[in-house]
Every structure is written in structure tokens, then in C-alpha cells.
Amino acid sequence: MIPRYSRPEMARLWSDENRFATWLEVEMAASEVLVLRGVVPKEALAAIKARARFDVARIEEIEREVQHDVVAFVSCVAENVGPEGRWLHYGLTSSDVVDTALAILMRDACDLLRSCLLDLMEAVRERALRHKHAPMIGRTHGVHAEPMTFGLKMALWHSELQRHLVRLDRARATIAHGKLSGAVGTFSHLPPDVEEAVCARLGLLPAPVSSQVLQRDRHAEVMTTLALIAASLEKFATEIRALQKTEVREVEEPFGAGQKGSSAMPHKRNPVGCEQVAGLARLVRTNALASLENIALWHERDISHSSVERVIVPDSFLALDHMLARFTRIVKGMTVDEARMRRNLDLGRGLVFSGRLLLELTAKGMRREDAYRVVQAHAMEAWKSEGDFRKRVLADLEVREVLGEAEIEDVFRLERYLTHVDAIFTRVFGSAAAP
């Protein structure tokens, strides 16, 4: 686990103390329901409620002897309860407790991530609106393509995050299921209505059918959802890293007053936050693959998934929680140099308007093949010589036979490329983004 990188709420949720507390919550809910069914004596429940407690060190001590974590947990709690402790865990198998508790933990962890995801979405939305009309060059293959705005880049991120919010809610609903169906899912010791009542007390739905365990496609759906969110964060962070290159310097992640970029080079301002986000995304993706491997268990259950989940589930939630929080701070505090964006856009001296020129020549009657030949020839010469593409076009007699000077000037008008920015923002953000 990496709790020092995570928010305190997420670190606490995945602590050993809270894991055992959640096991006890499941055990207590089962005892309460069994009292109502006349199975467990009321006096036993009263004693359990009054004295049920555990000590992590004691559980670990017992586990070293019995080699079974749930047995060690139940024994520890029963020691504190006394004779009535024999009613604890009545009719249950270990996975009834462990899987139902894990569903609670993953459900609650999804809620914490949702809050963090909403914070990032708001930060990205604010950036999108602030830089809505800030022109910059769009790049394909890393090469100048056509003009766009930085706000559009942020709107694209926001739309992607909206999809992740839907995915996260869906994954939460998938995992929020419990089971008390016994050793092979047949309810041999407790009837289905007990499972339903216990799950209701815990804020879960009962799995329609289960083996000894909840089926791991549920967990894999959550883990792959976390991996998808992490992959998008890596994509966003990689974009900032690329825009922070010395040769580009359009965007820069926050750099604190006392921050040091290098032990050897005092001038360095490195995108270390974005690099950390990109690195942790690899961890979350790898864990998602392991969760897919956990789906195929032998018959009604083996425990090959158990050791894996003890690592990948907490680690992925902790890592993504940190990634969301850190990247939100980056988005809020990053420097966006709109003037530099405009200078970089103009570096090609009009080359980025070649597509518009091609269309105008074609629309005015020139064969497309001829228009492409003429435009590309000027573009390649301007590229090699770093000359002025616009001036070359204005001086071309073949072009001037088709387009007047005013029409050529209109081709190089930046605003023509940004006409539909408002319409795109309305699609993404609704009427609140309308001009």
C-alpha cells in the first residue's frame, strides 16, 4: 500500500483496523437478523454488542497459530465477548463475511473517488471557460496541424471525465452486493431471507446467486474502471508534459517558491507531478489485469484471488485517489501562457491555413489535384526555408487567377477556424457555457 500518497480518508478506509471493523459490522448485522428470526438468543446479542471488540495485534498473534485470518478474527472477538461469543459467526462461512465486507469497502472507496473526480471536473471546467477563446495550434503526430483553442482541449478532457463518472457509478452499483449463501452458495445453514435482511442493513443488494464467493467479474469491473480513469489522467498529464517542453512552454505545472528541479541544474523546472501521475497509471493498469486473472476460480471457489486482492484493491484505490487529488491541484495551479500559444501558432508563417486554401481553390473551380499540388509546393518550400507561406501564395499567379487578394486574406483569418467553439462548449457544458 501507499497510504502516504493518499488522502487520509482513503488511507483510513483501507487500514487493517477498518477492515476488521467492517468484518465486525457484517457479523453484527447477521447476529441482529438472527435474533429477529429466533435463532440467536437476545441475551447473546446484548453481550456481543456490549463487549465485541478486537485488537489487530492479537488477531495477528492468533493467525500465526491457526493460519486463518477469519478464524483468528472471530476468536479474538469471542475472547472479549465471553461465553456468548459462541453465537458470533453463527451459520456463516468465512467468505460470507470477507466478500460482503470487501463489497462495503469498495463501495465506500468508490464514493470517495467520486468526490475527488467531481473536484477535478470542476477544475477542468473552470479552465475550459477561462481559456475558451485562447487560440493555440492543434498538433497531430506532434506536428502543427490547424488552429484550435486551449479551452477546447480542456472541454475534451471534461467530456472524458463525464464518461468516467458514469462508469464509476455503474461499477459502484455492480460491486455493492453481499452474500451469505454459505460454503457453495446453497444457503445450507441460513435461508435467503436472512441474506436479504443482512444486506439491507448494510446498504447492499444480495447477489442473485453466488458460489462460496461473490463472482470476481464484479471486482474486475471496478478495477478496470479505475484503470480507465487512471489512463485518462496519464493522457492529460502527458499532454501537460509535452506542452511544458522548453521548446513549447505553453503550459507549466505549478512550481513552488522553494521547489528544486534538479540537484545539479538549478534552472530545471520539471513536470514531476505529471510524471508521477503517468507512472502510477501503469500500476493501476497492471492491477486491473490481475483482477481479470482472478475471475477464473476452481469450481465453487479457491483462494488464488485472495492474496492478489489484498494488494491490488487497496493499492489501486489509494493510487488513483492520490492521482486525482494531485492532478486537480496541477490543473488549478498550472500556468497557461496564451501569448506563447499564439507565438507558436504563428511559427509556421501561415502554413497551418493550407487546408482552408485547398478548399477555397477547389470551391472556386480548380481541380482538387491541381489545388493540392500548388498548395503543397508552397507549403514545402516555406517549411524548408522558414519563409512566409501567405506571401508566397499571394505572389502565385496560378492562385491569383482563381482567388482575389481579399479572398486569400480571408483564408488566413484565424477566426474562421474558431467559429464553432461556442457550439462545442454548449454540447459539453450545456446552456451555462453559451456566450
CSV table of C-alpha atoms in Angstrom, one decimal:
chain,number,residue,atom,x,y,z
A,1,MET,CA,0.0,0.0,0.0
A,2,ILE,CA,1.0,3.6,-0.5
A,3,PRO,CA,-1.0,5.5,2.2
A,4,ARG,CA,1.4,8.4,2.5
A,5,TYR,CA,0.4,9.4,-1.0
A,6,SER,CA,-3.3,9.1,-0.4
A,7,ARG,CA,-5.8,11.4,1.3
A,8,PRO,CA,-6.4,10.5,5.0
A,9,GLU,CA,-10.0,9.3,4.3
A,10,MET,CA,-8.9,6.7,1.7
A,11,ALA,CA,-5.9,5.6,3.8
A,12,ARG,CA,-8.1,5.1,6.8
A,13,LEU,CA,-10.7,3.1,4.8
A,14,TRP,CA,-8.1,0.6,3.7
A,15,SER,CA,-6.4,0.3,7.1
A,16,ASP,CA,-6.3,-3.1,8.9
A,17,GLU,CA,-8.3,-1.5,11.7
A,18,ASN,CA,-11.2,-0.5,9.4
A,19,ARG,CA,-11.1,-3.8,7.5
A,20,PHE,CA,-11.7,-5.7,10.8
A,21,ALA,CA,-14.2,-3.2,11.9
A,22,THR,CA,-16.1,-3.8,8.6
A,23,TRP,CA,-16.0,-7.6,9.2
A,24,LEU,CA,-17.4,-6.9,12.7
A,25,GLU,CA,-20.2,-4.8,11.1
A,26,VAL,CA,-21.2,-7.7,8.9
A,27,GLU,CA,-21.0,-10.2,11.8
A,28,MET,CA,-23.2,-7.8,14.0
A,29,ALA,CA,-25.8,-7.4,11.2
A,30,ALA,CA,-26.1,-11.1,10.9
A,31,SER,CA,-26.5,-11.6,14.6
A,32,GLU,CA,-29.2,-8.9,14.7
A,33,VAL,CA,-31.1,-10.5,11.9
A,34,LEU,CA,-30.8,-14.0,13.5
A,35,VAL,CA,-32.2,-12.6,16.8
A,36,LEU,CA,-35.2,-11.4,14.9
A,37,ARG,CA,-35.5,-14.9,13.4
A,38,GLY,CA,-35.3,-16.5,16.9
A,39,VAL,CA,-32.0,-18.3,16.1
A,40,VAL,CA,-29.6,-16.3,18.3
A,41,PRO,CA,-30.8,-15.5,21.9
A,42,LYS,CA,-31.4,-11.8,22.7
A,43,GLU,CA,-29.0,-12.1,25.7
A,44,ALA,CA,-26.2,-13.2,23.4
A,45,LEU,CA,-26.7,-10.3,21.1
A,46,ALA,CA,-26.7,-7.9,24.1
A,47,ALA,CA,-23.4,-9.3,25.2
A,48,ILE,CA,-22.0,-9.2,21.7
A,49,LYS,CA,-23.0,-5.5,21.3
A,50,ALA,CA,-21.6,-4.6,24.7
A,51,ARG,CA,-18.3,-6.4,24.6
A,52,ALA,CA,-17.4,-7.2,20.9
A,53,ARG,CA,-14.1,-5.6,20.1
A,54,PHE,CA,-10.8,-6.7,18.6
A,55,ASP,CA,-7.1,-5.9,18.7
A,56,VAL,CA,-5.2,-6.1,15.5
A,57,ALA,CA,-2.0,-7.3,17.2
A,58,ARG,CA,-4.0,-10.1,19.0
A,59,ILE,CA,-5.6,-11.2,15.7
A,60,GLU,CA,-2.2,-11.4,14.1
A,61,GLU,CA,-0.9,-13.4,17.0
A,62,ILE,CA,-3.8,-15.9,16.8
A,63,GLU,CA,-3.4,-16.1,13.0
A,64,ARG,CA,0.2,-17.1,13.3
A,65,GLU,CA,-1.0,-20.2,15.1
A,66,VAL,CA,-4.2,-21.1,13.2
A,67,GLN,CA,-3.1,-19.8,9.8
A,68,HIS,CA,-6.6,-18.5,9.0
A,69,ASP,CA,-7.4,-14.8,9.3
A,70,VAL,CA,-11.2,-15.0,9.8
A,71,VAL,CA,-10.8,-17.7,12.4
A,72,ALA,CA,-8.3,-15.5,14.2
A,73,PHE,CA,-10.6,-12.5,14.0
A,74,VAL,CA,-13.6,-14.4,15.3
A,75,SER,CA,-11.6,-16.0,18.1
A,76,CYS,CA,-10.2,-12.6,19.1
A,77,VAL,CA,-13.7,-11.0,19.3
A,78,ALA,CA,-15.1,-14.1,21.1
A,79,GLU,CA,-12.4,-13.8,23.7
A,80,ASN,CA,-13.7,-10.4,24.6
A,81,VAL,CA,-17.4,-11.3,24.4
A,82,GLY,CA,-17.1,-14.3,26.7
A,83,PRO,CA,-19.4,-17.4,26.6
A,84,GLU,CA,-22.0,-15.7,24.4
A,85,GLY,CA,-19.3,-15.3,21.8
A,86,ARG,CA,-20.2,-18.8,20.5
A,87,TRP,CA,-23.1,-17.2,18.7
A,88,LEU,CA,-20.8,-14.9,16.7
A,89,HIS,CA,-20.3,-16.0,13.1
A,90,TYR,CA,-23.3,-18.5,13.6
A,91,GLY,CA,-24.2,-20.1,10.3
A,92,LEU,CA,-21.7,-18.2,8.3
A,93,THR,CA,-18.6,-19.2,6.2
A,94,SER,CA,-15.6,-17.0,6.0
A,95,SER,CA,-16.3,-15.6,2.6
A,96,ASP,CA,-19.8,-14.6,3.7
A,97,VAL,CA,-18.0,-12.1,5.9
A,98,VAL,CA,-15.0,-11.3,3.8
A,99,ASP,CA,-16.7,-10.8,0.5
A,100,THR,CA,-19.6,-8.8,1.9
A,101,ALA,CA,-17.2,-6.6,3.8
A,102,LEU,CA,-15.0,-6.1,0.8
A,103,ALA,CA,-18.1,-5.0,-1.2
A,104,ILE,CA,-18.7,-2.4,1.5
A,105,LEU,CA,-15.1,-1.2,1.4
A,106,MET,CA,-15.1,-1.0,-2.4
A,107,ARG,CA,-18.4,0.7,-2.5
A,108,ASP,CA,-17.3,3.4,0.0
A,109,ALA,CA,-14.0,3.8,-1.8
A,110,CYS,CA,-15.9,4.5,-5.0
A,111,ASP,CA,-17.8,7.2,-3.2
A,112,LEU,CA,-14.5,8.8,-2.1
A,113,LEU,CA,-13.2,8.7,-5.6
A,114,ARG,CA,-16.4,10.1,-7.0
A,115,SER,CA,-16.0,13.2,-4.8
A,116,CYS,CA,-12.4,13.6,-6.0
A,117,LEU,CA,-13.4,13.1,-9.6
A,118,LEU,CA,-16.1,15.8,-9.3
A,119,ASP,CA,-13.4,18.2,-7.9
A,120,LEU,CA,-11.2,17.6,-10.9
A,121,MET,CA,-14.1,18.0,-13.3
A,122,GLU,CA,-14.9,21.4,-11.8
A,123,ALA,CA,-11.2,22.5,-12.0
A,124,VAL,CA,-11.1,21.4,-15.7
A,125,ARG,CA,-14.5,23.1,-16.4
A,126,GLU,CA,-13.2,26.4,-14.9
A,127,ARG,CA,-10.0,26.2,-17.1
A,128,ALA,CA,-12.1,25.4,-20.2
A,129,LEU,CA,-14.3,28.5,-19.6
A,130,ARG,CA,-11.3,30.7,-18.8
A,131,HIS,CA,-9.4,29.8,-21.9
A,132,LYS,CA,-12.4,29.2,-24.1
A,133,HIS,CA,-11.2,31.5,-26.9
A,134,ALA,CA,-7.4,31.3,-26.3
A,135,PRO,CA,-6.0,30.4,-29.7
A,136,MET,CA,-3.3,27.7,-29.9
A,137,ILE,CA,-2.0,25.3,-32.5
A,138,GLY,CA,-3.5,21.9,-32.6
A,139,ARG,CA,-1.0,19.1,-33.2
A,140,THR,CA,-1.3,15.8,-34.9
A,141,HIS,CA,1.7,13.4,-34.8
A,142,GLY,CA,3.3,16.1,-32.7
A,143,VAL,CA,3.4,18.4,-35.7
A,144,HIS,CA,1.4,21.6,-36.2
A,145,ALA,CA,-2.0,20.9,-37.8
A,146,GLU,CA,-4.7,23.6,-37.5
A,147,PRO,CA,-5.7,26.3,-35.0
A,148,MET,CA,-7.9,25.5,-32.0
A,149,THR,CA,-8.2,26.9,-28.5
A,150,PHE,CA,-6.8,25.7,-25.2
A,151,GLY,CA,-10.4,25.8,-23.9
A,152,LEU,CA,-11.4,23.2,-26.4
A,153,LYS,CA,-8.6,20.9,-25.1
A,154,MET,CA,-10.0,21.3,-21.6
A,155,ALA,CA,-13.5,20.7,-22.8
A,156,LEU,CA,-12.4,17.5,-24.4
A,157,TRP,CA,-10.9,16.4,-21.0
A,158,HIS,CA,-14.1,17.3,-19.2
A,159,SER,CA,-16.2,15.3,-21.6
A,160,GLU,CA,-13.9,12.3,-21.0
A,161,LEU,CA,-14.2,12.8,-17.2
A,162,GLN,CA,-18.0,12.9,-17.6
A,163,ARG,CA,-17.9,9.4,-19.1
A,164,HIS,CA,-15.7,8.2,-16.3
A,165,LEU,CA,-18.2,9.5,-13.7
A,166,VAL,CA,-20.9,7.3,-15.4
A,167,ARG,CA,-18.5,4.3,-15.4
A,168,LEU,CA,-17.7,4.8,-11.7
A,169,ASP,CA,-21.3,5.0,-10.7
A,170,ARG,CA,-22.0,1.8,-12.7
A,171,ALA,CA,-19.1,0.0,-11.2
A,172,ARG,CA,-20.2,1.1,-7.7
A,173,ALA,CA,-23.6,-0.4,-8.3
A,174,THR,CA,-22.1,-3.6,-9.6
A,175,ILE,CA,-19.9,-4.1,-6.5
A,176,ALA,CA,-22.5,-3.1,-3.9
A,177,HIS,CA,-23.7,-6.7,-3.4
A,178,GLY,CA,-23.3,-9.0,-0.5
A,179,LYS,CA,-23.7,-12.8,0.0
A,180,LEU,CA,-24.4,-15.1,3.0
A,181,SER,CA,-25.2,-18.2,0.9
A,182,GLY,CA,-22.7,-20.5,2.7
A,183,ALA,CA,-20.0,-22.8,1.5
A,184,VAL,CA,-21.2,-23.5,-2.0
A,185,GLY,CA,-24.0,-20.9,-2.4
A,186,THR,CA,-26.9,-23.3,-1.4
A,187,PHE,CA,-27.9,-21.5,1.8
A,188,SER,CA,-27.4,-24.8,3.6
A,189,HIS,CA,-27.3,-23.1,7.1
A,190,LEU,CA,-29.1,-19.8,6.7
A,191,PRO,CA,-32.1,-19.1,4.3
A,192,PRO,CA,-32.1,-16.5,1.6
A,193,ASP,CA,-34.3,-14.1,3.5
A,194,VAL,CA,-31.5,-13.8,6.2
A,195,GLU,CA,-29.1,-12.8,3.4
A,196,GLU,CA,-31.6,-10.2,2.1
A,197,ALA,CA,-32.2,-8.7,5.6
A,198,VAL,CA,-28.5,-8.5,6.4
A,199,CYS,CA,-27.6,-6.9,3.1
A,200,ALA,CA,-30.4,-4.4,3.6
A,201,ARG,CA,-28.9,-3.4,6.9
A,202,LEU,CA,-25.5,-2.9,5.3
A,203,GLY,CA,-26.8,-0.9,2.4
A,204,LEU,CA,-26.1,-3.7,-0.1
A,205,LEU,CA,-28.2,-5.8,-2.5
A,206,PRO,CA,-28.0,-9.6,-2.2
A,207,ALA,CA,-26.3,-11.3,-5.1
A,208,PRO,CA,-29.0,-13.2,-7.1
A,209,VAL,CA,-26.8,-16.3,-7.0
A,210,SER,CA,-23.3,-16.9,-5.7
A,211,SER,CA,-20.9,-19.8,-5.0
A,212,GLN,CA,-18.8,-19.6,-1.8
A,213,VAL,CA,-17.8,-16.2,-3.1
A,214,LEU,CA,-19.1,-13.2,-5.0
A,215,GLN,CA,-18.1,-13.6,-8.6
A,216,ARG,CA,-15.0,-11.7,-9.5
A,217,ASP,CA,-16.3,-10.2,-12.6
A,218,ARG,CA,-17.8,-7.6,-10.2
A,219,HIS,CA,-14.4,-6.7,-8.8
A,220,ALA,CA,-12.8,-6.7,-12.2
A,221,GLU,CA,-15.4,-4.2,-13.4
A,222,VAL,CA,-14.4,-1.8,-10.6
A,223,MET,CA,-10.7,-2.4,-11.2
A,224,THR,CA,-10.9,-1.8,-14.9
A,225,THR,CA,-12.9,1.3,-14.3
A,226,LEU,CA,-10.1,2.6,-12.0
A,227,ALA,CA,-7.6,1.7,-14.8
A,228,LEU,CA,-9.6,3.6,-17.4
A,229,ILE,CA,-9.7,6.7,-15.2
A,230,ALA,CA,-6.0,6.4,-14.5
A,231,ALA,CA,-5.3,6.0,-18.2
A,232,SER,CA,-7.1,9.3,-18.9
A,233,LEU,CA,-5.2,11.1,-16.1
A,234,GLU,CA,-2.0,9.8,-17.7
A,235,LYS,CA,-3.2,11.1,-21.1
A,236,PHE,CA,-3.9,14.6,-19.6
A,237,ALA,CA,-0.6,14.6,-17.6
A,238,THR,CA,1.3,13.6,-20.7
A,239,GLU,CA,-0.2,16.5,-22.6
A,240,ILE,CA,1.0,18.9,-20.0
A,241,ARG,CA,4.4,17.4,-20.0
A,242,ALA,CA,4.6,17.8,-23.8
A,243,LEU,CA,3.4,21.4,-23.6
A,244,GLN,CA,5.9,22.2,-20.9
A,245,LYS,CA,8.9,21.3,-23.1
A,246,THR,CA,11.4,24.1,-23.3
A,247,GLU,CA,10.8,24.5,-27.0
A,248,VAL,CA,7.0,24.8,-26.4
A,249,ARG,CA,6.4,26.2,-23.0
A,250,GLU,CA,2.7,26.8,-23.4
A,251,VAL,CA,1.6,25.2,-20.2
A,252,GLU,CA,3.5,24.5,-17.0
A,253,GLU,CA,2.5,22.6,-13.9
A,254,PRO,CA,2.8,24.5,-10.6
A,255,PHE,CA,6.4,25.1,-9.3
A,256,GLY,CA,6.6,26.2,-5.7
A,257,ALA,CA,8.7,29.1,-4.4
A,258,GLY,CA,11.1,26.8,-2.6
A,259,GLN,CA,10.9,23.9,-5.0
A,260,LYS,CA,14.1,22.4,-6.6
A,261,GLY,CA,14.0,20.9,-10.0
A,262,SER,CA,17.4,19.2,-10.0
A,263,SER,CA,20.3,18.6,-7.6
A,264,ALA,CA,22.8,19.5,-10.4
A,265,MET,CA,20.9,22.0,-12.6
A,266,PRO,CA,19.4,24.9,-10.7
A,267,HIS,CA,17.5,26.1,-13.8
A,268,LYS,CA,15.3,23.0,-14.1
A,269,ARG,CA,11.5,23.2,-13.7
A,270,ASN,CA,10.5,19.6,-14.3
A,271,PRO,CA,6.9,18.3,-14.6
A,272,VAL,CA,7.4,15.9,-11.8
A,273,GLY,CA,3.7,15.9,-10.7
A,274,CYS,CA,2.5,14.9,-14.1
A,275,GLU,CA,5.3,12.3,-14.4
A,276,GLN,CA,4.2,10.8,-11.1
A,277,VAL,CA,0.6,10.6,-12.3
A,278,ALA,CA,1.8,8.9,-15.5
A,279,GLY,CA,3.8,6.4,-13.6
A,280,LEU,CA,1.1,5.4,-11.1
A,281,ALA,CA,-1.3,4.9,-14.1
A,282,ARG,CA,0.9,1.9,-15.0
A,283,LEU,CA,0.4,0.4,-11.6
A,284,VAL,CA,-3.3,0.7,-11.7
A,285,ARG,CA,-3.5,-0.7,-15.3
A,286,THR,CA,-1.3,-3.7,-14.2
A,287,ASN,CA,-3.6,-4.3,-11.2
A,288,ALA,CA,-6.6,-4.3,-13.5
A,289,LEU,CA,-5.1,-7.1,-15.5
A,290,ALA,CA,-4.5,-9.1,-12.3
A,291,SER,CA,-8.2,-8.6,-11.4
A,292,LEU,CA,-9.2,-10.2,-14.7
A,293,GLU,CA,-7.0,-13.1,-13.9
A,294,ASN,CA,-9.0,-13.5,-10.6
A,295,ILE,CA,-12.2,-14.3,-12.4
A,296,ALA,CA,-11.4,-17.9,-13.2
A,297,LEU,CA,-11.5,-19.8,-9.9
A,298,TRP,CA,-11.7,-23.5,-9.5
A,299,HIS,CA,-15.3,-24.9,-9.1
A,300,GLU,CA,-17.2,-23.0,-6.4
A,301,ARG,CA,-14.1,-21.3,-5.1
A,302,ASP,CA,-10.4,-21.4,-4.5
A,303,ILE,CA,-8.3,-18.7,-2.8
A,304,SER,CA,-5.9,-17.8,-5.6
A,305,HIS,CA,-7.7,-14.5,-5.8
A,306,SER,CA,-7.4,-13.6,-2.2
A,307,SER,CA,-3.7,-12.9,-1.9
A,308,VAL,CA,-3.9,-10.8,-5.1
A,309,GLU,CA,-6.8,-8.7,-3.9
A,310,ARG,CA,-5.1,-7.9,-0.6
A,311,VAL,CA,-2.6,-6.0,-2.7
A,312,ILE,CA,-4.3,-4.8,-5.8
A,313,VAL,CA,-7.6,-3.5,-4.5
A,314,PRO,CA,-6.2,-1.2,-1.7
A,315,ASP,CA,-3.2,-0.1,-3.8
A,316,SER,CA,-5.4,0.8,-6.8
A,317,PHE,CA,-7.8,2.9,-4.8
A,318,LEU,CA,-5.0,4.6,-2.9
A,319,ALA,CA,-3.0,5.3,-6.0
A,320,LEU,CA,-6.0,6.7,-8.0
A,321,ASP,CA,-7.2,8.7,-5.1
A,322,HIS,CA,-3.7,10.4,-4.9
A,323,MET,CA,-3.6,10.8,-8.7
A,324,LEU,CA,-7.0,12.6,-8.8
A,325,ALA,CA,-6.1,14.9,-5.9
A,326,ARG,CA,-2.7,15.7,-7.2
A,327,PHE,CA,-3.8,16.3,-10.8
A,328,THR,CA,-6.6,18.5,-9.6
A,329,ARG,CA,-4.0,20.7,-7.8
A,330,ILE,CA,-2.0,20.7,-11.0
A,331,VAL,CA,-5.0,21.9,-13.1
A,332,LYS,CA,-5.9,24.6,-10.6
A,333,GLY,CA,-2.4,25.9,-10.3
A,334,MET,CA,-0.8,25.4,-13.8
A,335,THR,CA,0.5,28.3,-15.8
A,336,VAL,CA,-1.2,28.8,-19.2
A,337,ASP,CA,0.8,31.1,-21.4
A,338,GLU,CA,-1.7,32.3,-24.0
A,339,ALA,CA,0.8,34.7,-25.6
A,340,ARG,CA,3.3,31.9,-26.1
A,341,MET,CA,0.5,29.8,-27.6
A,342,ARG,CA,-0.2,32.5,-30.1
A,343,ARG,CA,3.5,32.9,-31.0
A,344,ASN,CA,3.8,29.1,-31.5
A,345,LEU,CA,0.7,29.2,-33.7
A,346,ASP,CA,2.4,31.8,-35.9
A,347,LEU,CA,5.7,30.0,-36.1
A,348,GLY,CA,4.8,28.4,-39.5
A,349,ARG,CA,4.1,31.8,-41.0
A,350,GLY,CA,0.7,30.7,-42.2
A,351,LEU,CA,1.4,27.1,-43.0
A,352,VAL,CA,-1.5,26.0,-40.8
A,353,PHE,CA,-4.0,27.6,-43.1
A,354,SER,CA,-3.1,25.3,-46.1
A,355,GLY,CA,-6.3,23.2,-45.6
A,356,ARG,CA,-8.5,26.2,-45.9
A,357,LEU,CA,-6.7,27.4,-49.0
A,358,LEU,CA,-7.1,24.0,-50.6
A,359,LEU,CA,-10.8,24.1,-50.0
A,360,GLU,CA,-11.2,27.6,-51.4
A,361,LEU,CA,-9.3,26.9,-54.6
A,362,THR,CA,-11.4,23.7,-55.1
A,363,ALA,CA,-14.6,25.5,-54.4
A,364,LYS,CA,-13.7,28.2,-57.0
A,365,GLY,CA,-13.2,25.7,-59.8
A,366,MET,CA,-9.6,24.4,-59.6
A,367,ARG,CA,-9.3,20.6,-59.8
A,368,ARG,CA,-8.5,19.2,-56.4
A,369,GLU,CA,-5.3,17.5,-57.6
A,370,ASP,CA,-4.1,20.8,-59.1
A,371,ALA,CA,-5.0,22.7,-56.0
A,372,TYR,CA,-3.2,20.2,-53.7
A,373,ARG,CA,-0.1,20.4,-56.0
A,374,VAL,CA,0.0,24.2,-55.8
A,375,VAL,CA,-0.6,24.5,-52.1
A,376,GLN,CA,1.7,21.7,-51.1
A,377,ALA,CA,4.5,23.1,-53.2
A,378,HIS,CA,4.4,26.4,-51.5
A,379,ALA,CA,4.0,24.7,-48.1
A,380,MET,CA,7.0,22.5,-48.6
A,381,GLU,CA,9.2,25.4,-49.7
A,382,ALA,CA,8.0,27.6,-46.8
A,383,TRP,CA,8.7,24.7,-44.4
A,384,LYS,CA,12.3,24.2,-45.7
A,385,SER,CA,13.2,27.9,-45.9
A,386,GLU,CA,11.1,29.1,-43.0
A,387,GLY,CA,9.6,31.5,-45.4
A,388,ASP,CA,6.2,33.2,-45.3
A,389,PHE,CA,3.6,30.9,-46.7
A,390,ARG,CA,1.0,33.6,-47.0
A,391,LYS,CA,3.3,35.9,-49.0
A,392,ARG,CA,4.2,33.0,-51.4
A,393,VAL,CA,0.6,32.3,-52.0
A,394,LEU,CA,-0.2,36.0,-52.7
A,395,ALA,CA,2.6,36.1,-55.3
A,396,ASP,CA,1.4,32.9,-57.1
A,397,LEU,CA,-0.2,33.8,-60.4
A,398,GLU,CA,-2.0,30.4,-60.7
A,399,VAL,CA,-3.6,31.1,-57.3
A,400,ARG,CA,-4.4,34.7,-58.2
A,401,GLU,CA,-6.3,33.5,-61.3
A,402,VAL,CA,-8.8,31.8,-59.0
A,403,LEU,CA,-8.8,33.9,-55.8
A,404,GLY,CA,-8.6,37.6,-55.3
A,405,GLU,CA,-6.4,39.3,-52.8
A,406,ALA,CA,-9.3,39.8,-50.3
A,407,GLU,CA,-10.3,36.2,-50.7
A,408,ILE,CA,-6.7,35.0,-50.0
A,409,GLU,CA,-6.5,37.2,-46.9
A,410,ASP,CA,-9.8,35.7,-45.7
A,411,VAL,CA,-8.2,32.3,-46.0
A,412,PHE,CA,-5.6,33.3,-43.4
A,413,ARG,CA,-8.2,34.7,-40.9
A,414,LEU,CA,-7.8,32.8,-37.7
A,415,GLU,CA,-11.4,33.4,-36.6
A,416,ARG,CA,-12.7,31.1,-39.4
A,417,TYR,CA,-11.2,28.1,-37.6
A,418,LEU,CA,-12.8,29.0,-34.3
A,419,THR,CA,-16.4,29.8,-35.4
A,420,HIS,CA,-17.9,26.8,-33.7
A,421,VAL,CA,-16.2,26.9,-30.3
A,422,ASP,CA,-19.3,28.2,-28.6
A,423,ALA,CA,-21.4,25.4,-30.1
A,424,ILE,CA,-19.0,22.7,-28.9
A,425,PHE,CA,-19.0,24.2,-25.4
A,426,THR,CA,-22.8,24.1,-25.3
A,427,ARG,CA,-22.6,20.4,-26.2
A,428,VAL,CA,-20.2,19.7,-23.4
A,429,PHE,CA,-21.3,22.0,-20.7
A,430,GLY,CA,-24.9,22.8,-21.6
A,431,SER,CA,-26.5,26.2,-21.9
A,432,ALA,CA,-24.4,27.6,-19.0
A,433,ALA,CA,-21.5,27.7,-21.4
A,434,ALA,CA,-23.4,29.7,-24.0
A,435,PRO,CA,-21.9,33.1,-24.9
